[in-house]
Short mmCIF file of C-alpha atoms in Angstrom, two decimals:
data_model
loop_
_atom_site.label_atom_id
_atom_site.label_comp_id
_atom_site.label_asym_id
_atom_site.label_seq_id
_atom_site.Cartn_x
_atom_site.Cartn_y
_atom_site.Cartn_z
CA UNK C 12 -3.67 -26.68 -32.07
CA UNK C 13 -6.89 -25.81 -30.37
CA UNK C 14 -8.17 -23.55 -33.29
CA UNK C 15 -9.07 -24.72 -36.75
CA UNK C 16 -7.97 -21.57 -38.49
CA UNK C 17 -6.18 -18.41 -37.71
CA UNK C 18 -9.27 -16.44 -38.03
CA UNK C 19 -10.86 -18.43 -35.25
CA UNK C 20 -7.54 -17.86 -33.23
CA UNK C 21 -8.32 -14.06 -33.66
CA UNK C 22 -11.88 -14.55 -33.03
CA UNK C 23 -11.39 -16.53 -29.82
CA UNK C 24 -14.94 -18.03 -30.06
CA UNK C 25 -16.44 -14.22 -29.91
CA UNK C 26 -14.07 -13.46 -26.84
CA UNK C 27 -11.60 -11.92 -29.08
CA UNK C 28 -11.47 -8.26 -28.00
CA UNK C 29 -11.31 -9.28 -24.29
CA UNK C 30 -8.65 -11.85 -24.69
CA UNK C 31 -6.49 -9.66 -27.11
CA UNK C 32 -7.28 -6.38 -25.07
CA UNK C 33 -5.85 -8.13 -22.02
CA UNK C 34 -2.56 -9.40 -23.69
CA UNK C 35 -2.21 -6.00 -25.43
CA UNK C 36 -2.53 -4.24 -22.18
CA UNK C 37 -0.07 -6.83 -20.57
CA UNK C 38 2.47 -6.36 -23.47
CA UNK C 39 2.23 -2.34 -22.70
CA UNK C 40 2.86 -2.51 -19.00
CA UNK C 41 5.75 -5.13 -19.38
CA UNK C 42 7.32 -2.95 -22.13
CA UNK C 43 7.01 0.05 -20.14
CA UNK C 44 8.73 -1.66 -17.14
CA UNK C 45 11.49 -2.89 -19.34
CA UNK C 46 12.25 0.15 -21.17
CA UNK C 47 11.59 2.79 -18.26
CA UNK C 48 14.99 2.09 -16.24
CA UNK C 49 17.04 2.29 -19.45
CA UNK C 50 15.59 5.77 -20.20
CA UNK C 51 16.16 6.85 -16.68
CA UNK C 52 19.66 5.69 -16.87
CA UNK C 53 20.41 7.41 -20.00
CA UNK C 54 18.89 10.59 -18.75
CA UNK C 55 21.04 10.42 -15.54
CA UNK C 56 24.26 9.72 -17.46
CA UNK C 57 23.48 12.70 -19.76
CA UNK C 58 22.85 15.00 -16.92
CA UNK C 59 25.77 13.71 -14.98
CA UNK C 60 28.10 14.04 -17.67
CA UNK C 61 27.14 17.66 -18.12
CA UNK C 62 27.73 18.25 -14.33
CA UNK C 63 31.24 16.56 -14.60
CA UNK C 64 32.22 18.64 -17.59
CA UNK C 65 31.14 21.87 -15.87
CA UNK C 66 33.05 21.00 -12.63
CA UNK C 67 36.03 19.94 -14.71
CA UNK C 68 35.81 16.25 -14.98
CA UNK C 69 36.50 13.40 -12.54
CA UNK U 8 10.52 2.28 32.86
CA UNK U 9 9.79 3.59 36.41
CA UNK U 10 9.22 7.02 34.81
CA UNK U 11 6.68 5.98 32.36
CA UNK U 12 3.79 7.22 34.25
CA UNK U 13 5.21 10.40 35.06
CA UNK U 14 6.19 10.79 31.52
CA UNK U 15 2.81 10.02 30.35
CA UNK U 16 0.92 12.17 32.85
CA UNK U 17 3.11 15.14 32.34
CA UNK U 18 2.63 15.34 28.82
CA UNK U 19 -1.13 14.51 29.08
CA UNK U 20 -1.51 17.44 31.43
CA UNK U 21 0.27 19.75 28.96
CA UNK U 22 -1.39 18.72 26.05
CA UNK U 23 -4.91 18.84 27.69
CA UNK U 24 -4.39 22.34 28.95
CA UNK U 25 -3.26 23.45 25.47
CA UNK U 26 -6.33 21.76 23.86
CA UNK U 27 -8.74 23.34 26.30
CA UNK U 28 -7.28 26.65 25.79
CA UNK U 29 -8.77 26.64 22.21
CA UNK U 30 -12.02 25.26 22.36
CA UNK U 31 -12.70 26.34 18.65
CA UNK U 32 -10.31 23.85 17.37
CA UNK U 33 -11.70 21.21 19.43
CA UNK U 34 -15.17 21.74 18.09
CA UNK U 35 -14.25 21.79 14.54
CA UNK U 36 -14.01 18.07 13.75
CA UNK U 37 -17.33 17.75 15.61
CA UNK U 38 -18.92 20.26 13.65
CA UNK U 39 -17.68 18.87 10.29
CA UNK U 40 -19.03 15.20 11.48
CA UNK U 41 -22.41 16.96 11.88
CA UNK U 42 -22.40 18.68 8.65
CA UNK U 43 -21.52 15.44 6.89
CA UNK U 44 -24.32 13.69 8.48
CA UNK U 45 -26.89 16.66 7.49
CA UNK U 46 -25.69 16.38 3.82
CA UNK U 47 -26.61 12.81 3.49
CA UNK U 48 -30.46 13.12 3.79
CA UNK U 49 -30.31 16.15 1.55
CA UNK U 50 -27.99 14.33 -0.95
CA UNK U 51 -29.81 10.86 -0.77
CA UNK U 52 -33.29 11.02 0.49
CA UNK U 53 -34.92 12.07 3.64
CA UNK U 54 -37.04 9.13 3.58
CA UNK U 55 -36.78 6.70 6.48
CA UNK U 56 -36.92 3.69 4.12
CA UNK U 57 -33.88 4.91 2.26
CA UNK U 58 -31.88 6.29 5.37
CA UNK U 59 -32.18 3.48 7.57
CA UNK U 60 -30.04 0.84 5.83
CA UNK U 61 -27.27 3.57 5.05
CA UNK U 62 -27.61 5.19 8.50
CA UNK U 63 -24.59 3.07 10.10
CA UNK U 64 -22.43 3.45 6.94
CA UNK U 65 -22.99 7.27 6.96
CA UNK U 66 -21.99 7.36 10.65
CA UNK U 67 -18.72 5.62 10.12
CA UNK U 68 -17.84 7.28 6.97
CA UNK U 69 -18.54 10.73 8.72
CA UNK U 70 -16.45 9.40 11.73
CA UNK U 71 -13.62 8.38 9.36
CA UNK U 72 -13.52 11.73 7.56
CA UNK U 73 -13.74 13.98 10.78
CA UNK U 74 -10.90 11.82 12.28
CA UNK U 75 -8.77 12.40 9.12
CA UNK U 76 -9.47 16.09 8.99
CA UNK U 77 -8.27 16.32 12.72
CA UNK U 78 -5.11 14.54 12.13
CA UNK U 79 -3.29 17.16 10.03
CA UNK U 80 -2.94 19.38 13.18
CA UNK U 81 -1.84 16.33 15.32
CA UNK U 82 1.90 17.05 15.52
CA UNK U 83 1.92 20.08 13.18
CA UNK U 84 2.02 22.83 15.91
CA UNK U 85 4.80 21.09 18.03
CA UNK U 86 7.05 20.84 14.86
CA UNK U 87 6.52 24.59 14.14
CA UNK U 88 7.15 25.69 17.70
CA UNK U 89 10.09 23.30 18.22
CA UNK U 90 8.69 21.46 20.86
CA UNK U 91 8.63 18.45 18.91
CA UNK U 92 12.43 18.63 18.57
CA UNK U 93 12.68 18.92 22.32
CA UNK U 94 10.62 15.82 22.82
CA UNK U 95 12.58 13.77 20.39
CA UNK U 96 16.03 14.92 21.53
CA UNK U 97 15.24 14.91 25.24
CA UNK U 98 16.25 11.30 25.72
CA UNK U 99 13.19 10.03 27.36
CA UNK U 100 11.36 7.60 25.57
CA UNK U 101 9.10 9.29 22.94
CA UNK U 102 6.25 6.41 23.07
CA UNK U 103 5.01 7.65 26.39
CA UNK U 104 4.46 11.62 25.13
CA UNK U 105 2.86 10.11 21.95
CA UNK U 106 0.47 8.04 23.68
CA UNK U 107 -0.35 10.98 25.79
CA UNK U 108 -0.99 13.31 22.61
CA UNK U 109 -3.02 10.63 20.96
CA UNK U 110 -5.00 10.23 24.34
CA UNK U 111 -5.83 13.80 24.49
CA UNK U 112 -6.54 13.97 20.75
CA UNK U 113 -9.09 10.87 21.18
CA UNK U 114 -10.90 12.54 24.07
CA UNK U 115 -11.34 15.69 21.86
CA UNK U 116 -12.32 13.99 18.71
CA UNK U 117 -13.31 10.33 19.01
CA UNK U 118 -15.10 10.33 22.27
CA UNK U 119 -17.59 13.35 21.67
CA UNK U 120 -18.06 11.63 18.10
CA UNK U 121 -19.11 8.55 19.90
CA UNK U 122 -21.44 10.38 22.39
CA UNK U 123 -23.07 12.12 19.59
CA UNK U 124 -23.65 8.91 17.67
CA UNK U 125 -26.92 7.58 19.28
CA UNK U 126 -28.49 11.25 18.53
CA UNK U 127 -27.32 11.45 14.94
CA UNK U 128 -28.26 7.84 14.54
CA UNK U 129 -31.77 8.65 15.42
CA UNK U 130 -31.71 11.73 12.82
CA UNK U 131 -30.45 9.20 10.18
CA UNK U 132 -33.26 6.76 11.17
CA UNK U 133 -30.87 4.07 12.39
CA UNK U 134 -32.83 1.24 13.49
CA UNK U 135 -33.31 1.07 17.14
CA UNK U 136 -31.59 -2.45 17.62
CA UNK U 137 -28.31 -0.94 16.13
CA UNK U 138 -28.22 2.19 18.20
CA UNK U 139 -26.08 0.92 21.18
CA UNK U 140 -24.08 -1.70 19.20
CA UNK U 141 -23.07 1.15 16.81
CA UNK U 142 -22.09 3.45 19.58
CA UNK U 143 -20.05 0.70 21.33
CA UNK U 144 -18.37 0.00 18.14
CA UNK U 145 -17.37 3.70 17.57
CA UNK U 146 -16.12 3.75 21.21
CA UNK U 147 -13.85 0.82 20.23
CA UNK U 148 -12.93 1.50 16.78
CA UNK U 149 -12.38 5.39 16.89
CA UNK U 150 -9.25 4.81 19.00
CA UNK U 151 -8.10 2.70 16.25
CA UNK U 152 -8.55 5.40 13.90
CA UNK U 153 -6.68 7.76 15.85
CA UNK U 154 -3.72 5.48 16.33
CA UNK U 155 -3.39 4.43 12.68
CA UNK U 156 -4.00 8.19 11.70
CA UNK U 157 -1.19 9.04 13.95
CA UNK U 158 1.22 7.12 11.92
CA UNK U 159 0.03 9.01 8.97
CA UNK U 160 0.26 12.27 10.63
CA UNK U 161 3.87 11.75 11.91
CA UNK U 162 4.99 10.62 8.46
CA UNK U 163 3.71 13.74 6.80
CA UNK U 164 4.50 16.25 9.69
CA UNK U 165 7.32 18.04 7.79
CA UNK U 166 5.13 18.63 4.71
CA UNK U 167 3.55 22.22 4.05
CA UNK U 168 0.50 20.65 2.43
CA UNK U 169 0.20 17.07 3.29
CA UNK U 170 -3.60 16.86 3.55
CA UNK U 171 -4.30 14.98 0.50
CA UNK U 172 -1.36 12.77 0.89
CA UNK U 173 -2.59 12.01 4.52
CA UNK U 174 -5.76 10.74 3.17
CA UNK U 175 -4.12 8.52 0.77
CA UNK U 176 -1.79 7.15 3.39
CA UNK U 177 -4.28 6.57 6.08
CA UNK U 178 -7.75 5.80 4.62
CA UNK U 179 -6.82 2.49 3.12
CA UNK U 180 -5.73 1.45 6.50
CA UNK U 181 -8.89 2.29 8.02
CA UNK U 182 -10.90 0.01 5.72
CA UNK U 183 -11.06 -2.92 8.30
CA UNK U 184 -12.30 -0.76 11.11
CA UNK U 185 -15.21 0.78 8.71
CA UNK U 186 -16.00 -3.05 7.68
CA UNK U 187 -16.15 -4.19 11.12
CA UNK U 188 -18.05 -1.14 12.52
CA UNK U 189 -20.82 -1.28 9.74
CA UNK U 190 -21.25 -5.02 10.07
CA UNK U 191 -21.90 -4.39 13.73
CA UNK U 192 -25.00 -2.46 12.86
CA UNK U 193 -26.06 -4.92 10.15
CA UNK U 194 -25.76 -7.90 12.58
CA UNK U 195 -27.81 -6.07 15.26
CA UNK U 196 -30.49 -5.08 12.86
CA UNK U 197 -30.73 -8.86 11.59
CA UNK U 198 -31.06 -9.74 15.41
CA UNK U 199 -27.80 -11.74 15.47
CA UNK U 200 -25.21 -11.54 18.24
CA UNK U 201 -22.54 -8.67 17.65
CA UNK U 202 -20.31 -9.90 20.56
CA UNK U 203 -17.85 -11.58 18.26
CA UNK U 204 -17.34 -8.45 15.96
CA UNK U 205 -17.05 -6.22 18.92
CA UNK U 206 -14.44 -8.46 20.36
CA UNK U 207 -12.46 -8.23 17.16
CA UNK U 208 -12.71 -4.42 17.08
CA UNK U 209 -11.41 -4.40 20.76
CA UNK U 210 -8.60 -6.79 19.80
CA UNK U 211 -7.74 -4.39 16.82
CA UNK U 212 -7.74 -1.39 19.40
CA UNK U 213 -5.41 -3.36 21.72
CA UNK U 214 -3.12 -4.51 18.88
CA UNK U 215 -2.76 -0.76 17.59
CA UNK U 216 -2.40 0.51 21.04
CA UNK U 217 0.91 -1.51 21.61
CA UNK U 218 2.17 -1.23 18.00
CA UNK U 219 1.44 1.98 16.54
CA UNK U 220 3.08 4.45 19.12
CA UNK U 221 6.46 2.70 18.15
CA UNK U 222 5.92 3.55 14.58
CA UNK U 223 4.64 6.97 15.30
CA UNK U 224 7.69 7.81 17.62
CA UNK U 225 9.90 6.36 14.81
CA UNK U 226 8.23 8.58 12.21
CA UNK U 227 8.53 11.78 14.37
CA UNK U 228 12.12 11.13 15.16
CA UNK U 229 13.05 10.69 11.33
CA UNK U 230 11.27 14.04 10.68
CA UNK U 231 13.19 15.83 13.50
CA UNK U 232 16.67 14.20 12.65
CA UNK U 233 16.48 14.90 8.81
CA UNK U 234 14.98 18.31 9.24
CA UNK X 14 22.78 -18.28 16.18
CA UNK X 15 25.35 -18.60 13.68
CA UNK X 16 25.07 -18.18 10.18
CA UNK X 17 27.24 -19.91 7.57
CA UNK X 18 30.31 -17.67 6.51
CA UNK X 19 29.41 -17.21 2.86
CA UNK X 20 26.06 -16.01 4.00
CA UNK X 21 27.59 -13.45 6.27
CA UNK X 22 29.89 -12.35 3.46
CA UNK X 23 27.04 -11.99 1.19
CA UNK X 24 25.28 -9.73 3.77
CA UNK X 25 28.32 -7.56 4.41
CA UNK X 26 28.75 -7.12 0.79
CA UNK X 27 25.06 -6.17 0.17
CA UNK X 28 26.19 -3.01 2.23
CA UNK X 29 28.02 -1.68 -0.70
CA UNK X 30 25.95 -0.25 -3.64
CA UNK X 31 28.90 -0.37 -5.85
CA UNK X 32 29.34 -4.25 -5.15
CA UNK X 33 25.60 -4.51 -6.07
CA UNK X 34 25.89 -2.69 -9.52
CA UNK X 35 28.89 -4.32 -10.42
CA UNK X 36 27.74 -7.99 -9.41
CA UNK X 37 24.38 -7.78 -11.03
CA UNK X 38 25.49 -6.48 -14.43
CA UNK X 39 26.06 -9.81 -15.88
CA UNK X 40 22.96 -11.37 -14.76
CA UNK X 41 20.63 -9.04 -16.66
CA UNK X 42 20.86 -10.33 -20.06
CA UNK X 43 20.18 -13.92 -18.74
CA UNK X 44 17.14 -12.77 -16.74
CA UNK X 45 15.72 -10.94 -19.62
CA UNK X 46 16.24 -13.79 -21.85
CA UNK X 47 14.64 -16.26 -19.43
CA UNK X 48 11.67 -14.06 -18.87
CA UNK X 49 10.97 -13.40 -22.35
CA UNK X 50 11.22 -17.18 -23.38
CA UNK X 51 9.08 -18.36 -20.44
CA UNK X 52 6.52 -15.79 -20.85
CA UNK X 53 6.42 -16.30 -24.68
CA UNK X 54 5.96 -20.15 -24.19
CA UNK X 55 3.47 -19.76 -21.65
CA UNK X 56 1.39 -17.14 -23.82
CA UNK X 57 1.58 -19.14 -26.70
CA UNK X 58 0.50 -22.38 -25.11
CA UNK X 59 -2.25 -20.61 -23.18
CA UNK X 60 -3.55 -18.89 -26.20
CA UNK X 61 -3.35 -21.36 -28.81
CA UNK X 62 -2.79 -24.83 -27.49
CA UNK X 63 -4.57 -25.14 -24.08
CA UNK X 64 -8.31 -26.25 -24.54
CA UNK X 65 -10.97 -23.69 -23.83
CA UNK X 66 -12.66 -23.80 -20.54
CA UNK X 67 -15.99 -25.66 -20.57
CA UNK X 68 -17.82 -22.99 -18.80
CA UNK X 69 -16.06 -19.65 -19.81
CA UNK X 70 -15.03 -20.67 -23.39
CA UNK X 71 -11.83 -18.85 -24.54
CA UNK X 72 -12.11 -15.67 -22.15
CA UNK X 73 -10.51 -17.93 -19.59
CA UNK X 74 -7.25 -17.56 -21.48
CA UNK X 75 -6.94 -14.06 -19.78
CA UNK X 76 -5.93 -16.22 -16.79
CA UNK X 77 -2.42 -16.47 -18.13
CA UNK X 78 -1.73 -12.66 -17.75
CA UNK X 79 -4.18 -11.74 -14.89
CA UNK X 80 -2.96 -14.52 -12.41
CA UNK X 81 0.70 -13.57 -12.90
CA UNK X 82 0.27 -9.97 -12.55
CA UNK X 83 -1.79 -10.40 -9.30
CA UNK X 84 0.82 -12.62 -7.80
CA UNK X 85 3.49 -10.29 -8.73
CA UNK X 86 1.40 -7.36 -7.27
CA UNK X 87 1.34 -9.11 -3.97
CA UNK X 88 5.04 -10.51 -3.93
CA UNK X 89 6.41 -6.96 -4.83
CA UNK X 90 4.62 -5.57 -1.62
CA UNK X 91 6.31 -8.16 0.45
CA UNK X 92 9.46 -7.46 -1.06
CA UNK X 93 8.95 -3.83 -0.19
CA UNK X 94 7.96 -4.51 3.27
CA UNK X 95 11.11 -6.68 3.94
CA UNK X 96 13.34 -4.25 2.52
CA UNK X 97 11.67 -1.77 5.10
CA UNK X 98 12.54 -4.07 8.07
CA UNK X 99 16.09 -4.34 6.58
CA UNK X 100 16.42 -0.64 6.17
CA UNK X 101 15.10 0.31 9.72
CA UNK X 102 17.02 -2.34 11.37
CA UNK X 103 20.35 -2.65 9.72
CA UNK X 104 20.30 0.81 8.09
CA UNK X 105 21.32 -0.82 4.83
CA UNK X 106 21.22 1.89 2.09
CA UNK X 107 20.57 -0.74 -0.66
CA UNK X 108 17.20 -1.76 0.76
CA UNK X 109 16.14 1.62 0.51
CA UNK X 110 17.18 1.94 -3.37
CA UNK X 111 15.34 -1.35 -3.71
CA UNK X 112 12.34 0.03 -1.99
CA UNK X 113 12.23 3.10 -4.29
CA UNK X 114 12.75 1.14 -7.42
CA UNK X 115 10.15 -1.50 -6.79
CA UNK X 116 7.34 0.86 -5.86
CA UNK X 117 6.02 1.89 -9.19
CA UNK X 118 6.69 -1.59 -10.94
CA UNK X 119 4.40 -3.16 -8.17
CA UNK X 120 1.93 -0.29 -8.69
CA UNK X 121 2.03 -1.03 -12.55
CA UNK X 122 1.48 -4.74 -12.02
CA UNK X 123 -1.33 -4.10 -9.42
CA UNK X 124 -3.10 -1.78 -11.95
CA UNK X 125 -2.59 -4.58 -14.59
CA UNK X 126 -4.17 -7.04 -12.52
CA UNK X 127 -7.12 -4.92 -11.89
CA UNK X 128 -7.49 -3.94 -15.54
CA UNK X 129 -7.24 -7.50 -16.82
CA UNK X 130 -9.76 -8.49 -14.08
CA UNK X 131 -12.08 -6.03 -15.09
CA UNK X 132 -11.85 -7.11 -18.89
CA UNK X 133 -12.34 -10.55 -17.90
CA UNK X 134 -15.21 -9.85 -15.67
CA UNK X 135 -17.27 -8.48 -18.66
CA UNK X 136 -17.55 -11.61 -20.61
CA UNK X 137 -17.64 -13.88 -17.33
CA UNK X 138 -19.72 -11.94 -14.84
CA UNK X 139 -21.55 -9.76 -17.39
CA UNK X 140 -20.21 -6.51 -15.55
CA UNK X 141 -16.74 -4.67 -15.86
CA UNK X 142 -16.71 -4.14 -12.05
CA UNK X 143 -17.88 -6.23 -9.14
CA UNK X 144 -17.20 -5.71 -5.43
CA UNK X 145 -15.57 -9.36 -5.26
CA UNK X 146 -13.32 -9.89 -2.25
CA UNK X 147 -10.24 -10.32 -4.46
CA UNK X 148 -10.89 -7.20 -6.64
CA UNK X 149 -11.53 -4.96 -3.62
CA UNK X 150 -8.17 -6.23 -1.90
CA UNK X 151 -6.40 -5.50 -5.26
CA UNK X 152 -7.79 -2.06 -5.32
CA UNK X 153 -6.81 -1.40 -1.69
CA UNK X 154 -3.30 -2.65 -2.55
CA UNK X 155 -3.03 -0.20 -5.32
CA UNK X 156 -3.90 2.66 -2.99
CA UNK X 157 -1.17 1.35 -0.46
CA UNK X 158 1.39 1.53 -3.55
CA UNK X 159 0.31 5.03 -4.42
CA UNK X 160 0.70 6.29 -0.80
CA UNK X 161 4.17 4.74 -0.55
CA UNK X 162 5.13 6.64 -3.88
CA UNK X 163 3.25 9.85 -2.98
CA UNK X 164 5.18 10.01 0.39
CA UNK X 165 8.53 9.49 -1.29
CA UNK X 166 7.83 12.16 -3.70
CA UNK X 167 6.62 14.62 -1.09
CA UNK X 168 9.50 14.17 1.18
CA UNK X 169 12.56 16.02 -0.48
CA UNK X 170 15.38 14.33 1.41
CA UNK X 171 16.25 10.90 0.25
CA UNK X 172 17.16 9.68 3.47
CA UNK X 173 14.09 10.89 5.44
CA UNK X 174 11.93 9.58 2.52
CA UNK X 175 13.57 6.29 2.50
CA UNK X 176 13.01 5.64 6.39
CA UNK X 177 9.43 7.20 6.31
CA UNK X 178 8.66 4.94 3.36
CA UNK X 179 9.88 2.05 5.23
CA UNK X 180 7.77 2.70 8.10
CA UNK X 181 4.90 2.91 5.89
CA UNK X 182 5.69 -0.31 3.96
CA UNK X 183 5.98 -2.20 7.14
CA UNK X 184 2.50 -0.91 8.48
CA UNK X 185 0.96 -1.69 5.36
CA UNK X 186 2.46 -5.11 5.14
CA UNK X 187 1.01 -5.92 8.69
CA UNK X 188 -2.32 -4.57 7.50
CA UNK X 189 -2.59 -6.35 4.28
CA UNK X 190 -3.85 -9.74 5.88
CA UNK X 191 -6.11 -7.94 8.07
CA UNK X 192 -7.63 -5.95 5.22
CA UNK X 193 -7.78 -9.20 3.21
CA UNK X 194 -9.55 -11.02 5.72
CA UNK X 195 -11.82 -8.31 6.71
CA UNK X 196 -12.80 -7.96 3.21
CA UNK X 197 -13.32 -11.54 2.56
CA UNK X 198 -15.66 -11.84 5.51
CA UNK X 199 -17.54 -8.76 4.52
CA UNK X 200 -18.40 -10.04 1.18
CA UNK X 201 -19.21 -13.54 2.51
CA UNK X 202 -21.68 -11.71 4.75
CA UNK X 203 -23.28 -10.18 1.72
CA UNK X 204 -23.13 -13.44 -0.17
CA UNK X 205 -21.43 -12.84 -3.40
CA UNK X 206 -23.95 -14.72 -5.11
CA UNK X 207 -23.89 -15.34 -8.64
CA UNK X 208 -20.42 -14.38 -9.55
CA UNK X 209 -18.04 -17.31 -8.71
CA UNK X 210 -14.66 -17.53 -10.19
CA UNK X 211 -13.35 -19.57 -7.46
CA UNK X 212 -14.88 -22.78 -8.16
CA UNK X 213 -12.25 -24.21 -10.42
CA UNK X 214 -12.40 -27.74 -11.09
CA UNK X 215 -8.91 -29.10 -10.81
CA UNK X 216 -7.15 -27.77 -14.11
CA UNK X 217 -5.88 -30.34 -16.36
CA UNK X 218 -2.05 -30.04 -16.88
CA UNK X 219 -2.79 -28.55 -20.33
CA UNK X 220 -4.15 -25.61 -18.65
CA UNK X 221 -1.77 -25.27 -15.53
CA UNK X 222 1.59 -25.87 -17.14
CA UNK X 223 1.19 -22.86 -19.35
CA UNK X 224 0.11 -20.90 -16.26
CA UNK X 225 3.18 -22.10 -14.23
CA UNK X 226 5.42 -20.88 -17.24
CA UNK X 227 3.99 -17.42 -17.63
CA UNK X 228 4.10 -17.08 -13.73
CA UNK X 229 7.82 -17.92 -13.86
CA UNK X 230 8.37 -15.70 -16.92
CA UNK X 231 6.69 -12.63 -15.07
CA UNK X 232 8.87 -13.38 -12.17
CA UNK X 233 12.08 -13.10 -14.30
CA UNK X 234 10.96 -10.02 -15.82
CA UNK X 235 9.92 -8.35 -12.74
CA UNK X 236 13.43 -9.34 -11.15
CA UNK X 237 15.08 -7.98 -14.21
CA UNK X 238 12.97 -4.85 -13.91
CA UNK X 239 13.52 -4.22 -10.36
CA UNK X 240 17.50 -4.92 -10.66
CA UNK X 241 17.61 -2.54 -13.44
CA UNK X 242 15.77 0.26 -11.57
CA UNK X 243 17.62 -0.24 -8.49
CA UNK X 244 20.86 0.14 -10.70
CA UNK X 245 19.89 3.34 -11.73
CA UNK X 246 18.94 4.53 -8.25
CA UNK X 247 22.35 3.34 -7.24
CA UNK X 248 23.96 5.72 -9.78
CA UNK X 249 21.79 8.65 -8.93
CA UNK X 250 22.44 8.34 -5.28
CA UNK X 251 25.95 7.47 -5.49
CA UNK X 252 26.66 10.26 -8.02
CA UNK X 253 29.16 11.98 -5.91
CA UNK X 254 31.46 9.09 -5.69
CA UNK X 255 34.30 8.56 -7.83
CA UNK X 256 33.35 5.14 -9.31
CA UNK X 257 30.07 6.40 -10.56
CA UNK X 258 32.05 9.47 -11.94
CA UNK X 259 34.18 7.10 -13.88
CA UNK X 260 31.21 5.06 -15.07
CA UNK X 261 29.47 8.14 -16.29
CA UNK X 262 32.67 9.32 -18.20
CA UNK X 263 33.05 5.84 -19.86
CA UNK X 264 29.43 5.86 -20.91
CA UNK X 265 29.67 9.31 -21.97
CA UNK X 266 32.77 8.40 -24.35
CA UNK X 267 30.68 5.57 -25.64
CA UNK X 268 27.87 7.74 -26.85
#
């Protein structure tokens, strides 16, 4: 372990906001990329199911 | 292939005649070029000391924007009138017609722009040492702009309002030309040889000349085939 | 030239979006698990265990997210250029679907690389933004991504959009090295002076192993993301086929 305490780990020797900001941003972008396809698929299934019901099913 | 010169010159004559029939449209990009160059001394500073180091960059950026502005109409009228469809479906290789169209377009925009550059350079206090190198660089660089821009124009030909998208597509591709063009001026002002950079521009023009017409022809046939 | 038979078979199967959809389904959880594990290990090691850089202190730990996103940003464009070639030469529908799915993902990684680079620049260079060669190339790459996405959105018919984007992706791919070299050369002409990030003394293993882990983790998550998005595009484009309608009916009854 490179840090003496959890507080030092968070502070990153004064660079805390930069380091944690970058990791936070990365987490956001990764989460977006991981969640977006699922959302798009659920929307497609919902809309397509409605279309299929209207046209009398497959 | 034996038909190639005929295909080229036939299209060239038709396009040149069409272009000459509407001199106003020919003059528009040029007027725009002049206008942008007028804005800089007013917006930045009219002082020689400030303008001189910026002059080459201003000339090039104005040339980029003027070329960009002229591109939207490159294939638009052909498409609206249905002549594009005929060209694509005719069966003759489209590349030669494309080359002819781009040549006429360059003669109408890039060439006058290049010829005006020494004059406008003087207005912008472009250092004397850079005057002819920059003009030569424009002569070699503007064909690349027209060729690369042609790809963007062909890709967006079926769009009603494709202007902003066209800018987004082609301006990033113009960046190497801008860099080389401006550095010619910097080297000349510093008293260094500019031959190598001019040779790179020439190589770029040759490369663009043999590759982009195929991309443009491909893009145009996509636009026609898929309506 | 003769290719081995299994490769030829795979190539023919790739022509079928349905085959792709059904084959990739079991891979997804594994890829996701692998990506999360690798990236988690890399990030923990990089954040907590790796020693601080003797020059930059702890801000260098940003490298473990900045470098992988920059690598992915470029790899994704290569993937798109290759898909463009496959689409135009062999008319493979799947290539167009990957091209559509990958563009926003690549753009997001490019933006992430730029953003983390800017944040890293503040403590290191003393400024959020410097016209460094790599920063500038990355910004231009972002414009190329936005251009492809804009073109696809503007062209209504999927077939026209796909082939037009393929041409644009190929033109961009040819141009990327030219842009990169010209920007590099331009900035050496203007001597990038004081900021120098490139002078890395050879990294000790305790610094580069976590970097390797997090690059691999990013790759796994990227592949997961592209596969998953492509699967959705497959469903959308093939929605008139029987198998998609059956799939939707089955999904609908589950919900």
